[in-house]
Coordinates of C-alpha atoms in Angstrom, one line a residue:
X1372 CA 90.2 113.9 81.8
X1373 CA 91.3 116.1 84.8
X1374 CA 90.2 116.6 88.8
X1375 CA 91.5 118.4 90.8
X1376 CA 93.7 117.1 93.8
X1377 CA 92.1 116.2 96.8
X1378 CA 94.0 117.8 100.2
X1379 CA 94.2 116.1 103.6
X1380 CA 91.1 118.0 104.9
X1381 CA 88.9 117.3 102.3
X1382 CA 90.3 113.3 102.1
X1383 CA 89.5 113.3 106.2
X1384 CA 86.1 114.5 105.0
X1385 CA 85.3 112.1 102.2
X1386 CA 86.5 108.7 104.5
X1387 CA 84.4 109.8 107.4
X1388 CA 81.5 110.6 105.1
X1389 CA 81.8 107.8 103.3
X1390 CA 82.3 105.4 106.7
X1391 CA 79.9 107.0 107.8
X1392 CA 77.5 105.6 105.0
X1393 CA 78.6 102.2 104.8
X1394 CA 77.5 102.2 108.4
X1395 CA 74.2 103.1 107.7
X1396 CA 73.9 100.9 104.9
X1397 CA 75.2 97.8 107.3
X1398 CA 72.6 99.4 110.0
X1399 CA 69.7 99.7 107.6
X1400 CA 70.3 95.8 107.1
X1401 CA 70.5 94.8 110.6
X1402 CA 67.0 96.7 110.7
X1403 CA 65.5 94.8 108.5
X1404 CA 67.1 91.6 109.8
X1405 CA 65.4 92.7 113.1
X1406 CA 61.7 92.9 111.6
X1407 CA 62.6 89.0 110.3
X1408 CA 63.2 90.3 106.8
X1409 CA 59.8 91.9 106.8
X1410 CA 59.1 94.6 103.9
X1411 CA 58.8 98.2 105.4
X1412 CA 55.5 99.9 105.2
X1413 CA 56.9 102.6 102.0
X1414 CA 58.3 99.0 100.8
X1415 CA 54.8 97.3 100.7
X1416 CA 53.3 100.7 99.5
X1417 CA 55.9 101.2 96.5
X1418 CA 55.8 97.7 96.0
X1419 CA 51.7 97.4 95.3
X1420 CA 51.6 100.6 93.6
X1421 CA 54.1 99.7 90.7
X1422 CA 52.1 96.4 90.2
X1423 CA 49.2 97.8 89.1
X1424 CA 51.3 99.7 86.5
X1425 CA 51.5 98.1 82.9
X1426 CA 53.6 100.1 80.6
X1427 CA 55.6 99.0 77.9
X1428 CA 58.2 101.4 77.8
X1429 CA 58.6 101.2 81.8
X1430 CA 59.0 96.9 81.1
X1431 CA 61.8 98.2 78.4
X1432 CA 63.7 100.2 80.0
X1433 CA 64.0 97.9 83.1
X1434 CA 64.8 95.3 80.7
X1435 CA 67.6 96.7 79.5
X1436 CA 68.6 98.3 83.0
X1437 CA 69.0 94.7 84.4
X1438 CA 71.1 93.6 81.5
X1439 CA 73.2 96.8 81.9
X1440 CA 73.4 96.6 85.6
X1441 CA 74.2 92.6 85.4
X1442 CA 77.6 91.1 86.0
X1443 CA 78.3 90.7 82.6
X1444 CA 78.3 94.0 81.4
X1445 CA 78.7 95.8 84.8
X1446 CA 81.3 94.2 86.5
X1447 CA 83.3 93.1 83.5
X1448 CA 82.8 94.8 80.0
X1449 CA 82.1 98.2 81.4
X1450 CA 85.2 97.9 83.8
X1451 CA 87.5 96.8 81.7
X1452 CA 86.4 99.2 78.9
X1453 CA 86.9 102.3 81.7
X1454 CA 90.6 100.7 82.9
X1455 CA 91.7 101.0 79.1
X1456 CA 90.3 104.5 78.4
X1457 CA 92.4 105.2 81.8
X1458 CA 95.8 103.5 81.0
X1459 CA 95.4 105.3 77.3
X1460 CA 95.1 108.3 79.1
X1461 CA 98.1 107.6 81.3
X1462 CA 96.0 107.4 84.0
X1463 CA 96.9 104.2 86.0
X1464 CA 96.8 105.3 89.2
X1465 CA 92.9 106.5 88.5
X1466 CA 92.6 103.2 86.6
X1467 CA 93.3 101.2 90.2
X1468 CA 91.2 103.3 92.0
X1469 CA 88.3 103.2 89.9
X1470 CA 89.0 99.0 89.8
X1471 CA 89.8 98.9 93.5
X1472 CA 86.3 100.9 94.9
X1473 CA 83.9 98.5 91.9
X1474 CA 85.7 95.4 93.6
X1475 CA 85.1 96.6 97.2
X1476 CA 81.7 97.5 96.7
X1477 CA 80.5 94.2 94.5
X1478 CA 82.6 92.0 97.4
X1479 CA 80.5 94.8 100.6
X1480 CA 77.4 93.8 98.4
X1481 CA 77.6 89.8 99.0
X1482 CA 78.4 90.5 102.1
X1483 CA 75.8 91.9 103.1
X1484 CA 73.3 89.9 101.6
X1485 CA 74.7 86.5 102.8
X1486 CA 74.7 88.2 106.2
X1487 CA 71.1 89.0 106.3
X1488 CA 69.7 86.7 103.3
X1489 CA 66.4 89.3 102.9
X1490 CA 63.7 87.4 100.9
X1491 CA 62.7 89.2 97.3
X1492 CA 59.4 90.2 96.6
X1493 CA 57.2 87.4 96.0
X1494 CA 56.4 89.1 92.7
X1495 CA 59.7 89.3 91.1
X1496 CA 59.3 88.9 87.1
X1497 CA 63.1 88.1 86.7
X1498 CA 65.2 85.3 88.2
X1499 CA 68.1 86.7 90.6
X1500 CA 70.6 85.4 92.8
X1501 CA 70.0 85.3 96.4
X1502 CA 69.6 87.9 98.9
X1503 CA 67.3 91.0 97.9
X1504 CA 69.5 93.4 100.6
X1505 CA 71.1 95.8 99.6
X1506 CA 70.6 95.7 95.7
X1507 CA 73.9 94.9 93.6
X1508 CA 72.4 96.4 90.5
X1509 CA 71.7 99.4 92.6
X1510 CA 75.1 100.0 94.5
X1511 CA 77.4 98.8 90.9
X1512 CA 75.2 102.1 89.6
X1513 CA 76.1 104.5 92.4
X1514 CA 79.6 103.2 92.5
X1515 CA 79.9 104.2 88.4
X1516 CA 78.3 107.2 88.9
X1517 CA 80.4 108.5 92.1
X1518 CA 83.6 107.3 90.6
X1519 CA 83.2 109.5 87.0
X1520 CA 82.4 112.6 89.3
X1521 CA 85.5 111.6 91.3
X1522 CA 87.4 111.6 87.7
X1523 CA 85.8 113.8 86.2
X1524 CA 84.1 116.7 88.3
X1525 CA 81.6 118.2 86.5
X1526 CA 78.2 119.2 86.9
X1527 CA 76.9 117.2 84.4
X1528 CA 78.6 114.2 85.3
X1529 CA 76.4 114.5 88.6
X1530 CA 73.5 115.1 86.5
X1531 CA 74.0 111.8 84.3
X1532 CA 75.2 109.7 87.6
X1533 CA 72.2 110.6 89.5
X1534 CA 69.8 109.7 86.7
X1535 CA 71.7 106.7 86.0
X1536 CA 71.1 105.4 89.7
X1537 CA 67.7 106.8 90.2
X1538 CA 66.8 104.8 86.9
X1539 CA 68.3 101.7 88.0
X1540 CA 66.6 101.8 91.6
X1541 CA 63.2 102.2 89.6
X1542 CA 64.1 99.5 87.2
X1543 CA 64.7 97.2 90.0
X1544 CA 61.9 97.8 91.6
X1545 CA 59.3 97.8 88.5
X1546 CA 60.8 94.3 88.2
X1547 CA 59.8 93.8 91.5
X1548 CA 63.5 91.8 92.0
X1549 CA 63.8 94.3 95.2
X1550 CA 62.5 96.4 97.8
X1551 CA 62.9 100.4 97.4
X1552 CA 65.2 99.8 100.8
X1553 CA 67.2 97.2 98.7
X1554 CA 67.9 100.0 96.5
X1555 CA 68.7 102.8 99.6
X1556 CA 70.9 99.9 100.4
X1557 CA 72.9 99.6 97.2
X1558 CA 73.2 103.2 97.0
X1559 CA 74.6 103.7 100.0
X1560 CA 77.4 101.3 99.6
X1561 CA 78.1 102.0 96.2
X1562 CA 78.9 105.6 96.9
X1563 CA 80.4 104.9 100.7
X1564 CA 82.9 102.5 99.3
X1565 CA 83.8 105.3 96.4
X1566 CA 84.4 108.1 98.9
X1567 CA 86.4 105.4 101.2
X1568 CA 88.9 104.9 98.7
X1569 CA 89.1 108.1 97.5
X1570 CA 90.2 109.2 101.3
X1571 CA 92.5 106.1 101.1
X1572 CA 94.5 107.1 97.8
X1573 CA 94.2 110.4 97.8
X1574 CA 97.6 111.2 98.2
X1575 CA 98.6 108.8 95.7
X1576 CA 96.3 110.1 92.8
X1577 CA 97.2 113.4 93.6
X1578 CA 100.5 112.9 92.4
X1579 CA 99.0 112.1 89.0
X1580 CA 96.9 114.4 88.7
X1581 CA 99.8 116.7 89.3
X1582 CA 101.8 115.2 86.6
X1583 CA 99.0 115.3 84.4
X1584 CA 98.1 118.8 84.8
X1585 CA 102.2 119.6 84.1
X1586 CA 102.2 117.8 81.2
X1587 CA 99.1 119.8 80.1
X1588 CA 101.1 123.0 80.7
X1589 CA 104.2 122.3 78.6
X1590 CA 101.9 120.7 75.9
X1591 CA 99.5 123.6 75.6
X1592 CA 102.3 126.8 76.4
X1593 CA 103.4 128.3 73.0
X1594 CA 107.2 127.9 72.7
X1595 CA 109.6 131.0 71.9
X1596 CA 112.3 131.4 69.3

């Protein structure tokens, strides 16, 4: 598990990108705060259209997208699991990272939604905590999915993270526990807060990747005599 080292330029770029989208994510919910928490029209409009849709495998699937997305398994099993593949890979310096941007963006999460306290939709069909803005299922799932393309740049890595975080927006809003600008919401913290602390450490991890990528050399170069 290689990526390549990120230079000064390129860090410069990722921290003002991803400021950039915290900012709108923290905008978007002083937005809605200004409309008194009221649902957008595309909200209302996704909202209605996915209640007249009964389909079991749709019910599955967002099911088992809010266990997967839920603190349990998001914010503890699957982070732990990621830190130990990491250290075995003598990777701790990716292992903080990865740590330090799912802490950021669970901790930007609550407080954003104990800033603005949006209402849920009336017709939620799970019970949730409080505060439907921005969507913690939705921003722990871009903040997964940004951080293995970070680690591990490939283009199927962006092809799984995106369909991971387009699933889980859909899923939370099948189950009617947010609005689709709850999910815009999550997204754009999840993957703000990733590019943030890339631009933050990148110095730091490029010095393992550097080390790693020497160690690959002397491992894989044929010795003589």
């Amino acid at each position: 598990m290689t990526s390549p080292s990120v230079s000064r330029r390129h860090a410069l770029v990722l921290g003002v990108t991803g400021a950039v989208l915290l900012a709108l994510a923290i905008l978007l919910g002083w937005w809605i705060y200004s409309r008194e928490n009221e649902p957008f029209t595309v909200d209302a409009a996704w909202n209605t259209l996915l209640a007249g849709v009964d389909s079991a495998p749709f019910t599955g699937l967002s099911q088992f997208m809010n266990v997967a997305g839920g603190v349990l398994l998001s914010s503890l099993i699957v982070p732990v699991a990621v830190v130990a593949l990491l250290l075995i890979l003598r990777r701790p310096r990716s292992a903080v990272f990865f740590v330090m941007a799912v802490a950021l963006s669970a901790l930007a999460v609550q407080v954003l939604k104990n800033s603005f306290g949006r209402a849920r939709p009336e017709d939620i069909l799970i019970s949730s905590d409080y505060g439907s803005f921005p969507s913690g299922h939705a921003a722990n799932a871009a903040t997964l999915a940004a951080v293995l393309v970070v680690l591990l740049p490939r283009l199927w890595t962006v092809g799984v993270g995106a369909l991971w975080v387009i699933t889980m927006a859909f899923s939370r809003t099948y189950l009617h526990a947010h609005w689709l600008s709850d999910t815009l919401g999550g997204v754009l913290v999840g993957v703000g807060m990733v590019l943030v602390c890339v631009a933050v450490l990148a110095g730091w991890l490029n010095r393992e990747r550097t080390r790693g990528g020497a160690v690959t050399d002397r491992v894989g170069r044929p010795s003589h005599g």
